Each structure stands twice: as C-alpha cells, then as structure tokens.
mmCIF file of C-alpha atoms and ligand atoms in Angstrom:
data_model
loop_
_atom_site.group_PDB
_atom_site.id
_atom_site.type_symbol
_atom_site.label_atom_id
_atom_site.label_comp_id
_atom_site.label_asym_id
_atom_site.label_seq_id
_atom_site.Cartn_x
_atom_site.Cartn_y
_atom_site.Cartn_z
ATOM 1 C CA MET A 1 140.731 38.376 120.543
ATOM 2 C CA LYS A 2 143.324 37.692 117.838
ATOM 3 C CA ALA A 3 145.945 40.437 117.312
ATOM 4 C CA LEU A 4 149.277 41.001 115.606
ATOM 5 C CA VAL A 5 151.598 42.055 118.406
ATOM 6 C CA LYS A 6 155.046 43.600 118.564
ATOM 7 C CA ASP A 7 156.033 41.574 121.595
ATOM 8 C CA ARG A 8 159.706 42.266 122.073
ATOM 9 C CA ALA A 9 162.429 44.757 121.146
ATOM 10 C CA ALA A 10 163.608 42.517 118.280
ATOM 11 C CA PRO A 11 162.592 41.792 114.648
ATOM 12 C CA GLY A 12 159.238 40.086 114.001
ATOM 13 C CA PHE A 13 155.593 40.102 115.113
ATOM 14 C CA SER A 14 153.563 37.444 116.864
ATOM 15 C CA LEU A 15 149.944 36.614 116.084
ATOM 16 C CA ARG A 16 148.288 35.708 119.367
ATOM 17 C CA GLU A 17 145.321 36.064 121.700
ATOM 18 C CA VAL A 18 145.182 39.302 123.714
ATOM 19 C CA PRO A 19 142.467 40.713 126.020
ATOM 20 C CA GLU A 20 139.715 42.718 124.269
ATOM 21 C CA PRO A 21 140.219 46.488 124.664
ATOM 22 C CA ARG A 22 138.003 48.219 127.262
ATOM 23 C CA VAL A 23 136.433 51.489 126.088
ATOM 24 C CA ARG A 24 136.638 54.632 128.183
ATOM 25 C CA ASP A 25 133.557 56.852 128.442
ATOM 26 C CA ASP A 26 134.693 58.995 125.481
ATOM 27 C CA GLU A 27 135.739 56.053 123.283
ATOM 28 C CA VAL A 28 134.124 53.585 120.904
ATOM 29 C CA LEU A 29 134.953 49.956 120.144
ATOM 30 C CA ILE A 30 135.258 48.965 116.483
ATOM 31 C CA ARG A 31 135.223 45.512 114.891
ATOM 32 C CA VAL A 32 138.005 45.795 112.299
ATOM 33 C CA ARG A 33 137.076 44.587 108.788
ATOM 34 C CA ARG A 34 139.995 45.800 106.683
ATOM 35 C CA ALA A 35 143.398 47.213 107.649
ATOM 36 C CA GLY A 36 146.041 48.698 105.368
ATOM 37 C CA VAL A 37 149.667 47.681 105.767
ATOM 38 C CA CYS A 38 152.138 50.576 105.645
ATOM 39 C CA GLY A 39 155.899 51.030 105.332
ATOM 40 C CA THR A 40 155.840 52.039 109.009
ATOM 41 C CA ASP A 41 154.616 48.541 109.926
ATOM 42 C CA VAL A 42 157.523 47.084 107.945
ATOM 43 C CA HIS A 43 159.957 49.298 109.903
ATOM 44 C CA ILE A 44 158.414 48.084 113.171
ATOM 45 C CA HIS A 45 158.584 44.479 111.947
ATOM 46 C CA GLN A 46 162.256 44.851 110.975
ATOM 47 C CA TRP A 47 162.934 46.750 114.207
ATOM 48 C CA ASP A 48 165.156 49.332 112.507
ATOM 49 C CA ALA A 49 166.825 52.337 114.161
ATOM 50 C CA TRP A 50 163.667 54.495 113.923
ATOM 51 C CA ALA A 51 161.403 51.778 115.357
ATOM 52 C CA SER A 52 163.695 50.853 118.218
ATOM 53 C CA ALA A 53 164.097 54.524 119.199
ATOM 54 C CA ARG A 54 160.338 55.250 119.023
ATOM 55 C CA CYS A 55 158.312 52.167 119.984
ATOM 56 C CA LYS A 56 157.855 50.504 123.372
ATOM 57 C CA PRO A 57 156.743 46.846 123.080
ATOM 58 C CA PRO A 58 154.452 45.132 123.751
ATOM 59 C CA PHE A 59 151.704 46.722 121.623
ATOM 60 C CA VAL A 60 149.277 45.792 118.834
ATOM 61 C CA VAL A 61 150.562 47.031 115.445
ATOM 62 C CA GLY A 62 148.628 48.765 112.601
ATOM 63 C CA HIS A 63 147.141 52.217 112.057
ATOM 64 C CA GLU A 64 145.006 52.088 108.866
ATOM 65 C CA PHE A 65 141.558 50.462 109.172
ATOM 66 C CA ALA A 66 137.806 50.440 108.634
ATOM 67 C CA GLY A 67 135.094 48.519 110.445
ATOM 68 C CA ASP A 68 131.836 48.588 112.400
ATOM 69 C CA VAL A 69 131.160 50.159 115.770
ATOM 70 C CA VAL A 70 130.114 47.504 118.316
ATOM 71 C CA GLU A 71 130.112 49.495 121.571
ATOM 72 C CA VAL A 72 130.144 53.174 122.587
ATOM 73 C CA GLY A 73 131.254 54.777 125.856
ATOM 74 C CA ALA A 74 128.750 56.484 128.181
ATOM 75 C CA LEU A 75 129.603 60.026 127.042
ATOM 76 C CA VAL A 76 129.607 59.354 123.281
ATOM 77 C CA GLU A 77 126.776 61.037 121.363
ATOM 78 C CA THR A 78 128.156 61.295 117.828
ATOM 79 C CA VAL A 79 128.711 57.595 117.059
ATOM 80 C CA LYS A 80 126.229 54.685 117.307
ATOM 81 C CA VAL A 81 126.560 50.903 117.439
ATOM 82 C CA GLY A 82 126.387 49.648 113.839
ATOM 83 C CA ASP A 83 128.015 52.742 112.240
ATOM 84 C CA ARG A 84 130.510 51.975 109.456
ATOM 85 C CA VAL A 85 133.638 53.951 110.230
ATOM 86 C CA THR A 86 137.314 54.576 109.799
ATOM 87 C CA ALA A 87 139.378 56.884 112.015
ATOM 88 C CA GLU A 88 142.151 59.426 112.123
ATOM 89 C CA GLY A 89 144.974 57.443 113.732
ATOM 90 C CA HIS A 90 146.757 60.483 115.192
ATOM 91 C CA ILE A 91 145.316 61.099 118.645
ATOM 92 C CA VAL A 92 145.907 64.720 119.643
ATOM 93 C CA ASP A 93 145.332 66.612 122.891
ATOM 94 C CA GLY A 94 142.904 69.124 121.360
ATOM 95 C CA MET A 95 144.056 71.807 123.812
ATOM 96 C CA CYS A 96 147.560 72.947 122.832
ATOM 97 C CA LEU A 97 148.474 76.043 120.786
ATOM 98 C CA LEU A 98 148.525 74.043 117.552
ATOM 99 C CA CYS A 99 145.255 72.201 118.143
ATOM 100 C CA ARG A 100 143.460 75.405 119.113
ATOM 101 C CA THR A 101 144.671 77.230 116.003
ATOM 102 C CA GLY A 102 143.429 74.607 113.526
ATOM 103 C CA ASN A 103 146.749 72.768 113.213
ATOM 104 C CA SER A 104 146.125 69.503 115.040
ATOM 105 C CA HIS A 105 148.080 67.592 112.379
ATOM 106 C CA VAL A 106 151.247 68.992 114.006
ATOM 107 C CA CYS A 107 150.095 68.683 117.632
ATOM 108 C CA PRO A 108 153.298 68.053 119.612
ATOM 109 C CA HIS A 109 151.412 65.670 121.904
ATOM 110 C CA THR A 110 150.249 63.326 119.116
ATOM 111 C CA LYS A 111 149.962 59.622 119.951
ATOM 112 C CA ILE A 112 149.756 57.321 116.938
ATOM 113 C CA ILE A 113 147.790 54.064 117.094
ATOM 114 C CA GLY A 114 149.950 51.034 116.296
ATOM 115 C CA VAL A 115 153.072 53.035 117.200
ATOM 116 C CA ASP A 116 152.518 54.737 120.577
ATOM 117 C CA ARG A 117 149.417 52.761 121.683
ATOM 118 C CA ASP A 118 147.532 49.639 120.576
ATOM 119 C CA GLY A 119 146.645 49.583 116.882
ATOM 120 C CA CYS A 120 144.248 47.935 114.455
ATOM 121 C CA PHE A 121 145.811 44.648 113.322
ATOM 122 C CA ALA A 122 143.320 42.975 115.644
ATOM 123 C CA GLU A 123 139.686 41.950 115.724
ATOM 124 C CA LEU A 124 138.793 45.017 117.822
ATOM 125 C CA ILE A 125 140.222 48.483 118.443
ATOM 126 C CA ALA A 126 139.174 51.212 120.893
ATOM 127 C CA MET A 127 139.329 54.795 119.562
ATOM 128 C CA PRO A 128 138.351 58.211 120.961
ATOM 129 C CA ALA A 129 134.949 59.106 119.458
ATOM 130 C CA SER A 130 136.415 62.437 118.314
ATOM 131 C CA ASN A 131 138.764 60.565 115.926
ATOM 132 C CA ILE A 132 135.970 58.633 114.208
ATOM 133 C CA TRP A 133 135.202 59.304 110.545
ATOM 134 C CA HIS A 134 131.896 57.924 109.243
ATOM 135 C CA LEU A 135 132.006 56.116 105.930
ATOM 136 C CA ASP A 136 129.473 56.971 103.267
ATOM 137 C CA ALA A 137 127.294 54.026 102.211
ATOM 138 C CA SER A 138 129.025 54.218 98.809
ATOM 139 C CA ILE A 139 132.511 53.700 100.280
ATOM 140 C CA SER A 140 133.663 50.085 100.731
ATOM 141 C CA TYR A 141 135.545 48.724 103.738
ATOM 142 C CA ASP A 142 138.520 48.222 101.386
ATOM 143 C CA VAL A 143 138.632 51.940 100.571
ATOM 144 C CA GLY A 144 137.739 52.903 104.149
ATOM 145 C CA GLY A 145 140.727 50.858 105.307
ATOM 146 C CA ILE A 146 143.185 52.971 103.290
ATOM 147 C CA HIS A 147 141.885 56.447 104.200
ATOM 148 C CA ASP A 148 145.038 57.132 106.213
ATOM 149 C CA PRO A 149 147.619 56.913 103.358
ATOM 150 C CA MET A 150 145.103 58.291 100.847
ATOM 151 C CA GLY A 151 144.687 61.206 103.236
ATOM 152 C CA ASN A 152 148.454 61.772 103.169
ATOM 153 C CA ALA A 153 148.212 62.040 99.395
ATOM 154 C CA PHE A 154 145.169 64.369 99.520
ATOM 155 C CA HIS A 155 146.897 66.576 102.080
ATOM 156 C CA THR A 156 150.069 66.762 99.961
ATOM 157 C CA ALA A 157 148.308 67.489 96.666
ATOM 158 C CA LEU A 158 145.494 69.772 97.788
ATOM 159 C CA THR A 159 147.664 72.149 99.807
ATOM 160 C CA ALA A 160 149.312 73.056 96.471
ATOM 161 C CA GLU A 161 147.525 74.847 93.635
ATOM 162 C CA ILE A 162 146.743 71.893 91.392
ATOM 163 C CA PRO A 163 144.069 73.120 88.923
ATOM 164 C CA GLY A 164 145.821 73.713 85.603
ATOM 165 C CA ALA A 165 149.245 72.959 87.082
ATOM 166 C CA THR A 166 152.080 70.939 85.621
ATOM 167 C CA VAL A 167 153.010 68.420 88.321
ATOM 168 C CA LEU A 168 155.917 66.059 88.902
ATOM 169 C CA VAL A 169 155.375 63.215 91.393
ATOM 170 C CA THR A 170 158.714 61.722 92.467
ATOM 171 C CA GLY A 171 158.136 58.276 94.009
ATOM 172 C CA CYS A 172 155.194 56.017 93.134
ATOM 173 C CA GLY A 173 154.722 54.030 96.306
ATOM 174 C CA PRO A 174 151.062 53.729 97.300
ATOM 175 C CA ILE A 175 150.925 57.375 98.406
ATOM 176 C CA GLY A 176 152.544 58.699 95.215
ATOM 177 C CA ILE A 177 150.182 56.603 93.084
ATOM 178 C CA PHE A 178 147.160 57.940 94.976
ATOM 179 C CA ALA A 179 148.536 61.461 94.482
ATOM 180 C CA VAL A 180 148.700 60.976 90.710
ATOM 181 C CA GLY A 181 144.964 60.141 90.635
ATOM 182 C CA ILE A 182 144.129 63.035 92.954
ATOM 183 C CA CYS A 183 146.059 65.524 90.791
ATOM 184 C CA ARG A 184 144.150 64.332 87.713
ATOM 185 C CA ALA A 185 140.822 64.577 89.537
ATOM 186 C CA ALA A 186 141.742 68.066 90.813
ATOM 187 C CA GLY A 187 142.476 69.315 87.291
ATOM 188 C CA ALA A 188 146.248 69.194 86.837
ATOM 189 C CA SER A 189 147.071 69.824 83.185
ATOM 190 C CA HIS A 190 150.100 67.524 82.988
ATOM 191 C CA VAL A 191 151.253 64.897 85.497
ATOM 192 C CA ILE A 192 154.677 63.255 85.231
ATOM 193 C CA ALA A 193 155.310 60.334 87.596
ATOM 194 C CA SER A 194 158.788 58.966 88.282
ATOM 195 C CA ASP A 195 160.013 55.822 89.984
ATOM 196 C CA VAL A 196 162.772 53.258 89.602
ATOM 197 C CA ASN A 197 160.195 50.442 89.735
ATOM 198 C CA ASP A 198 158.271 49.562 86.551
ATOM 199 C CA ARG A 199 155.395 47.802 88.336
ATOM 200 C CA ARG A 200 154.725 50.956 90.319
ATOM 201 C CA LEU A 201 154.994 53.138 87.216
ATOM 202 C CA GLU A 202 152.347 50.946 85.577
ATOM 203 C CA LEU A 203 149.999 51.624 88.516
ATOM 204 C CA ALA A 204 150.727 55.362 88.233
ATOM 205 C CA GLN A 205 149.766 55.191 84.576
ATOM 206 C CA GLN A 206 146.561 53.375 85.484
ATOM 207 C CA MET A 207 145.765 56.222 87.897
ATOM 208 C CA GLY A 208 146.154 58.751 85.093
ATOM 209 C CA ALA A 209 149.784 59.900 84.834
ATOM 210 C CA HIS A 210 150.415 61.496 81.425
ATOM 211 C CA GLU A 211 154.040 60.339 81.461
ATOM 212 C CA ILE A 212 155.719 57.601 83.535
ATOM 213 C CA LEU A 213 159.492 57.789 83.642
ATOM 214 C CA HIS A 214 162.624 56.561 85.315
ATOM 215 C CA PRO A 215 164.472 59.283 87.266
ATOM 216 C CA GLY A 216 167.117 59.686 84.536
ATOM 217 C CA GLN A 217 164.465 60.566 81.943
ATOM 218 C CA VAL A 218 162.580 63.137 83.994
ATOM 219 C CA ALA A 219 164.641 66.312 83.459
ATOM 220 C CA GLU A 220 164.310 66.146 79.686
ATOM 221 C CA ALA A 221 160.554 65.420 79.874
ATOM 222 C CA VAL A 222 159.997 68.336 82.255
ATOM 223 C CA ARG A 223 161.916 70.715 79.968
ATOM 224 C CA ARG A 224 159.938 69.549 76.957
ATOM 225 C CA SER A 225 156.502 69.810 78.554
ATOM 226 C CA THR A 226 157.043 73.150 80.337
ATOM 227 C CA ALA A 227 158.911 75.146 77.656
ATOM 228 C CA GLY A 228 162.018 74.921 79.800
ATOM 229 C CA TYR A 229 160.479 76.581 82.889
ATOM 230 C CA GLY A 230 160.137 73.554 85.146
ATOM 231 C CA VAL A 231 156.932 72.229 86.710
ATOM 232 C CA ASP A 232 154.636 74.382 88.841
ATOM 233 C CA VAL A 233 154.452 71.780 91.604
ATOM 234 C CA VAL A 234 156.530 68.782 92.696
ATOM 235 C CA LEU A 235 155.119 66.219 95.100
ATOM 236 C CA GLU A 236 158.187 64.529 96.607
ATOM 237 C CA MET A 237 156.988 61.116 97.717
ATOM 238 C CA SER A 238 160.128 58.963 97.796
ATOM 239 C CA GLY A 239 162.311 60.382 100.576
ATOM 240 C CA VAL A 240 165.328 59.468 98.430
ATOM 241 C CA PRO A 241 168.070 62.179 98.447
ATOM 242 C CA SER A 242 168.614 62.171 94.660
ATOM 243 C CA ALA A 243 164.858 62.598 94.121
ATOM 244 C CA ILE A 244 164.752 65.474 96.613
ATOM 245 C CA HIS A 245 167.543 67.286 94.711
ATOM 246 C CA GLN A 246 165.703 66.528 91.479
ATOM 247 C CA ALA A 247 162.477 67.977 92.916
ATOM 248 C CA LEU A 248 164.250 71.238 93.798
ATOM 249 C CA ASP A 249 165.997 71.310 90.410
ATOM 250 C CA LEU A 250 162.901 70.686 88.263
ATOM 251 C CA VAL A 251 160.367 72.901 90.028
ATOM 252 C CA ARG A 252 160.033 76.227 88.224
ATOM 253 C CA VAL A 253 161.214 79.499 89.746
ATOM 254 C CA GLY A 254 158.508 80.583 92.201
ATOM 255 C CA GLY A 255 157.034 77.060 92.255
ATOM 256 C CA ARG A 256 156.139 74.789 95.129
ATOM 257 C CA VAL A 257 157.652 71.559 96.451
ATOM 258 C CA GLN A 258 155.510 69.408 98.748
ATOM 259 C CA MET A 259 157.757 67.198 100.881
ATOM 260 C CA LEU A 260 156.104 63.981 102.066
ATOM 261 C CA GLY A 261 158.883 61.381 101.632
ATOM 262 C CA ILE A 262 161.048 60.924 104.716
ATOM 263 C CA PRO A 263 164.809 60.596 104.165
ATOM 264 C CA SER A 264 166.360 57.999 106.453
ATOM 265 C CA LYS A 265 169.171 60.374 107.439
ATOM 266 C CA PRO A 266 170.127 64.069 107.155
ATOM 267 C CA ILE A 267 170.858 65.288 103.627
ATOM 268 C CA GLU A 268 172.910 68.248 102.427
ATOM 269 C CA LEU A 269 171.264 71.014 100.344
ATOM 270 C CA ASP A 270 172.671 74.107 98.656
ATOM 271 C CA LEU A 271 169.971 76.341 100.118
ATOM 272 C CA ALA A 272 171.113 79.413 98.184
ATOM 273 C CA SER A 273 170.823 77.896 94.706
ATOM 274 C CA GLU A 274 168.271 75.132 95.301
ATOM 275 C CA VAL A 275 165.745 77.127 97.349
ATOM 276 C CA ILE A 276 166.362 80.816 98.060
ATOM 277 C CA PHE A 277 167.315 82.204 94.646
ATOM 278 C CA LYS A 278 164.596 80.097 93.034
ATOM 279 C CA GLY A 279 162.010 81.775 95.240
ATOM 280 C CA ILE A 280 160.243 78.479 95.830
ATOM 281 C CA THR A 281 157.934 77.425 98.637
ATOM 282 C CA ILE A 282 158.577 74.142 100.430
ATOM 283 C CA TYR A 283 155.748 72.581 102.447
ATOM 284 C CA GLY A 284 156.440 69.775 104.931
ATOM 285 C CA VAL A 285 153.546 67.314 105.055
ATOM 286 C CA VAL A 286 152.600 65.678 108.344
ATOM 287 C CA GLY A 287 149.710 63.223 108.291
ATOM 288 C CA ARG A 288 146.343 64.659 107.325
ATOM 289 C CA ARG A 289 144.814 68.044 108.164
ATOM 290 C CA MET A 290 142.105 67.517 110.778
ATOM 291 C CA TYR A 291 139.596 67.470 109.374
ATOM 292 C CA ASP A 292 139.838 69.507 106.171
ATOM 293 C CA THR A 293 141.666 66.660 104.398
ATOM 294 C CA TRP A 294 139.020 64.146 105.486
ATOM 295 C CA HIS A 295 136.160 66.239 104.105
ATOM 296 C CA GLN A 296 138.002 66.743 100.806
ATOM 297 C CA MET A 297 138.761 63.035 100.552
ATOM 298 C CA THR A 298 135.136 62.007 101.135
ATOM 299 C CA ARG A 299 133.893 64.505 98.562
ATOM 300 C CA PHE A 300 136.337 63.362 95.880
ATOM 301 C CA LEU A 301 135.471 59.694 96.552
ATOM 302 C CA ARG A 302 131.739 60.385 96.502
ATOM 303 C CA SER A 303 131.998 62.295 93.231
ATOM 304 C CA GLY A 304 133.478 59.230 91.537
ATOM 305 C CA GLU A 305 136.243 61.446 90.073
ATOM 306 C CA PHE A 306 138.863 59.587 92.108
ATOM 307 C CA ASP A 307 138.870 55.814 92.546
ATOM 308 C CA PRO A 308 141.765 54.314 94.532
ATOM 309 C CA THR A 309 140.781 50.646 94.131
ATOM 310 C CA PRO A 310 143.338 49.778 91.386
ATOM 311 C CA VAL A 311 146.107 50.613 93.881
ATOM 312 C CA ILE A 312 145.078 47.685 96.154
ATOM 313 C CA THR A 313 147.063 44.791 94.680
ATOM 314 C CA HIS A 314 147.314 42.248 97.524
ATOM 315 C CA ARG A 315 145.134 41.052 100.401
ATOM 316 C CA PHE A 316 145.964 38.630 103.212
ATOM 317 C CA PRO A 317 144.387 37.287 106.401
ATOM 318 C CA LEU A 318 146.290 38.301 109.567
ATOM 319 C CA GLU A 319 147.854 34.806 109.491
ATOM 320 C CA GLY A 320 149.616 35.855 106.265
ATOM 321 C CA PHE A 321 151.534 38.707 107.898
ATOM 322 C CA GLU A 322 154.981 37.387 106.943
ATOM 323 C CA ASP A 323 153.870 37.204 103.286
ATOM 324 C CA ALA A 324 152.463 40.730 103.543
ATOM 325 C CA MET A 325 155.793 42.069 104.872
ATOM 326 C CA HIS A 326 157.628 40.177 102.169
ATOM 327 C CA VAL A 327 155.529 41.432 99.266
ATOM 328 C CA ILE A 328 155.856 45.047 100.439
ATOM 329 C CA ARG A 329 159.624 44.753 100.734
ATOM 330 C CA SER A 330 159.806 43.168 97.271
ATOM 331 C CA GLY A 331 158.458 46.364 95.657
ATOM 332 C CA GLU A 332 155.955 44.256 93.674
ATOM 333 C CA ALA A 333 152.921 45.592 95.520
ATOM 334 C CA GLY A 334 150.749 48.673 95.348
ATOM 335 C CA LYS A 335 148.675 48.792 98.519
ATOM 336 C CA VAL A 336 148.522 45.656 100.683
ATOM 337 C CA ILE A 337 145.568 45.104 103.032
ATOM 338 C CA PHE A 338 144.567 42.624 105.724
ATOM 339 C CA GLU A 339 141.053 41.144 105.651
ATOM 340 C CA ILE A 340 140.428 40.715 109.352
ATOM 341 C CA THR A 341 136.795 39.899 110.111
HETATM 342 P P1 NAD B 401 157.260 53.662 99.420
HETATM 343 O O1 NAD B 401 158.554 53.529 100.097
HETATM 344 O O2 NAD B 401 156.500 52.460 99.024
HETATM 345 O O3 NAD B 401 157.442 54.596 98.127
HETATM 346 C C1 NAD B 401 158.605 55.226 97.765
HETATM 347 C C2 NAD B 401 158.812 55.018 96.249
HETATM 348 O O4 NAD B 401 159.921 55.808 95.820
HETATM 349 C C3 NAD B 401 159.132 53.564 95.883
HETATM 350 O O5 NAD B 401 158.198 53.097 94.914
HETATM 351 C C4 NAD B 401 160.547 53.652 95.308
HETATM 352 O O6 NAD B 401 160.779 52.714 94.266
HETATM 353 C C5 NAD B 401 160.559 55.090 94.792
HETATM 354 N N1 NAD B 401 161.891 55.639 94.504
HETATM 355 C C6 NAD B 401 163.111 55.218 94.944
HETATM 356 N N2 NAD B 401 164.101 55.984 94.409
HETATM 357 C C7 NAD B 401 163.471 56.909 93.632
HETATM 358 C C8 NAD B 401 163.953 57.981 92.816
HETATM 359 N N3 NAD B 401 165.250 58.283 92.734
HETATM 360 N N4 NAD B 401 163.040 58.724 92.136
HETATM 361 C C9 NAD B 401 161.725 58.448 92.221
HETATM 362 N N5 NAD B 401 161.223 57.447 92.978
HETATM 363 C C10 NAD B 401 162.089 56.687 93.674
HETATM 364 O O7 NAD B 401 156.398 54.529 100.387
HETATM 365 P P2 NAD B 401 154.923 55.130 100.544
HETATM 366 O O8 NAD B 401 154.197 54.311 101.553
HETATM 367 O O9 NAD B 401 154.229 55.465 99.278
HETATM 368 O O10 NAD B 401 155.405 56.468 101.263
HETATM 369 C C11 NAD B 401 156.182 57.413 100.560
HETATM 370 C C12 NAD B 401 157.092 58.184 101.487
HETATM 371 O O11 NAD B 401 156.312 58.980 102.382
HETATM 372 C C13 NAD B 401 157.988 57.331 102.387
HETATM 373 O O12 NAD B 401 159.237 57.994 102.503
HETATM 374 C C14 NAD B 401 157.257 57.348 103.712
HETATM 375 O O13 NAD B 401 158.142 57.147 104.799
HETATM 376 C C15 NAD B 401 156.706 58.739 103.714
HETATM 377 N N6 NAD B 401 155.517 58.986 104.534
HETATM 378 C C16 NAD B 401 155.390 60.230 105.047
HETATM 379 C C17 NAD B 401 154.270 60.574 105.766
HETATM 380 C C18 NAD B 401 154.142 61.953 106.309
HETATM 381 O O14 NAD B 401 153.203 62.210 107.069
HETATM 382 N N7 NAD B 401 155.039 62.852 105.942
HETATM 383 C C19 NAD B 401 153.261 59.621 105.990
HETATM 384 C C20 NAD B 401 153.395 58.356 105.427
HETATM 385 C C21 NAD B 401 154.526 58.045 104.691
HETATM 386 ZN ZN1 ZN B 402 147.578 69.578 120.468
#
C-alpha cells in the first residue's frame, strides 16, 4: 500500500509502497478516507529537537483519521467490516493506576500512532478495537478525520465551567478556533479570541468569537467587558510565553486557566503573584479524556450546535504532502486534511 513514511533521522518524508499492516486478534484494519495534518507532523517532517528525541524511524506518520473497517481480528466483537469509524490515537495499557481510575488520557504507557508506532497517512491502518470510535451517519469523513484535534478543544473547554462564562482564547490555530465554536455552543456569554495572524482571527470570528483581537489589544477589551475583573476562563492555545503570562494576568481572581499550548522551552513564572495570590486553578490538558470527551463531542456534533467544517481550509492528496507542510508553516491555513482513498 501507499504510505507517507518517516524513513530516516533527517528532515523530510517519503511517499512509498510499504507492506499492508497485519491485524492482531484484538485489532481492526481500516481503509483511511481522510486524515488531518497536525503541527506534530510538521515537527516530525522538520525533524526538530522534540522529534529527534522522541521518534524512531522508520514509521508511517499521521494520527488523525477516519475511514471504513475492512477486516476485524478473531477476538473483536464490537466492530464490524463496513463500519464507518475514527479512533483515539493514544493507545494505553488499560491496566495501570491511571487507566484503572478513569484517567487513561495520562496513562504513562501511552503509545501514539504516527509517533511511537505506524500511523494513518496510508491507505490502511491497524488499530486496537478498543480505540475505535464509531461515526454517526450524520458525521462526514472530513469531520471524522479531525476528531483528534477537535477532541483536544472539547477537552480543554468542557473541563472548565463555560455556561455563562466570559472566556479568552489565546491562540487561534485549528484547536483554538474549534474551542471558540465549542464555547459558543456550550453557552459562554462573551468569547474574546486573540492571535497575531489575521487569517486565523477571521476563522475565529466565523466560529462565533464576539471579539477578535491582536495580543496588544486584549487587556483593554477584557477590562471593558468584565468590569475590570478579568475573564472567568482562559483557554491558552498558543504555547507562546507572552500569551501564557497574558492568560495568567487577564484571568479573574479565582478563575481558571486551561493550558493546552506547549511552550518549546521552559518559561519563568512569578508563581506568587501570577498564580497563588490570585487563587486561580490551572489545568494541564493532555489529549482527550477517554471516553468522556468523545461522547461530548459526538453529542455536540449531532445536535448541530457546533459545526467545525469552516475550519477545514485546505485538502491535498498524499502526493501533495510538501504543499501541505508548506501551507501549515505559512500560517495561511485553518485545518489541512489529506484525501487518501
Ligand atoms: P498552532 O501552532 O497552529 O496555533 C497556535 C496559534 O497561536 C497560531 O495561530 C499563532 O499565530 C498563535 N499565536 C502566536 N503568538 C501568539 C500570541 N502572543 N497570542 C495569541 N496567539 C498567538 O497550533 P494548534 O494545532 O492549534 O495547537 C495549539 C497548541 O496546542 C500548540 O502549542 C500545540 O503544540 C499544542 N497541542 C497540545 C496538545 C495537548 O494535548 N496538550 C495537543 C495538540 C496540540
Ligand atoms: Zn495506563
């Protein structure tokens, strides 16, 4: 089959023929229709410090996808050939302290498809049946193929108290833009979205942001719209140090900061003034809660209250992978997807 492979410990990918995956008894084989391209794939393509420390080539890249089941292992009873599915890409052991206390999203033994084992930028992928998520008939392959990053946004927003809240979203990459729409659908009373990139701010506005602003304009807007208190909730979705300080500064006393964005190196905080004496709660987001986030996501999509399709701005065949990497790096894209089969 055709697959996009990280062949060597150096920049680049190669599109080539690889053997079809063999399914174990507890796995299913999926024909991939759509696959989302993520910043992580760009890091692996560039072979930056994170990628070279974490990944062991050769492997098939990609972790966001939807498709059709074409084969099931002998022990699989919950998935049938022909099912339309996506999957949780974090494969956990199911047996450790965290997994057995309902916290699989932070399982220390997590293996991520397209990072630690073969991924989905290929015609076929094998997945444990327990990771499969069935797609409602009403949910397209396009939307199925972006459940992973949408799930990050659902996890971040819905573990805060959003109904009625004033919310600041710092960083309008695909995940921040999804989060804006989710906050609106979940009943936030005022959503301010910030970014340095006007194209991305436009998408945030399309998803329902009440105000779209550059970082330098945010403090004044927050003061004005919250009678000087600060916002109830900040969703930090940039990972940029100045935005992280801004998040801590503009959340109200006793408020909540949801940290999704990943800084590329350690940053310095004044814990006493930025966190402790403000009495705030900081929540670190890892992936998606299994499977609370997935149920919430399906229900919001089914209700029609949240529609992520405007965020998908570019689509390519696998052959166009260099263009896909380029358009993501340019900052001109919302969500970029591959149309595979
Ligand atoms: P992205 O890099 O496309 O989005 C980040 C956005 O922040 C960009 O649009 C950028 O222009 C904007 N930005 C830059 N400086 C800013 C500033 N000062 N104020 C406000 N915005 C600013 O990424 P994405 O795919 O949407 O992911 C968002 C972040 O979440 C990334 O840091 C990514 O690594 C991280 N992430 C975390 C998890 C997790 O499980 N915690 C999962 C996926 C991604
Ligand atoms: Zn575990």
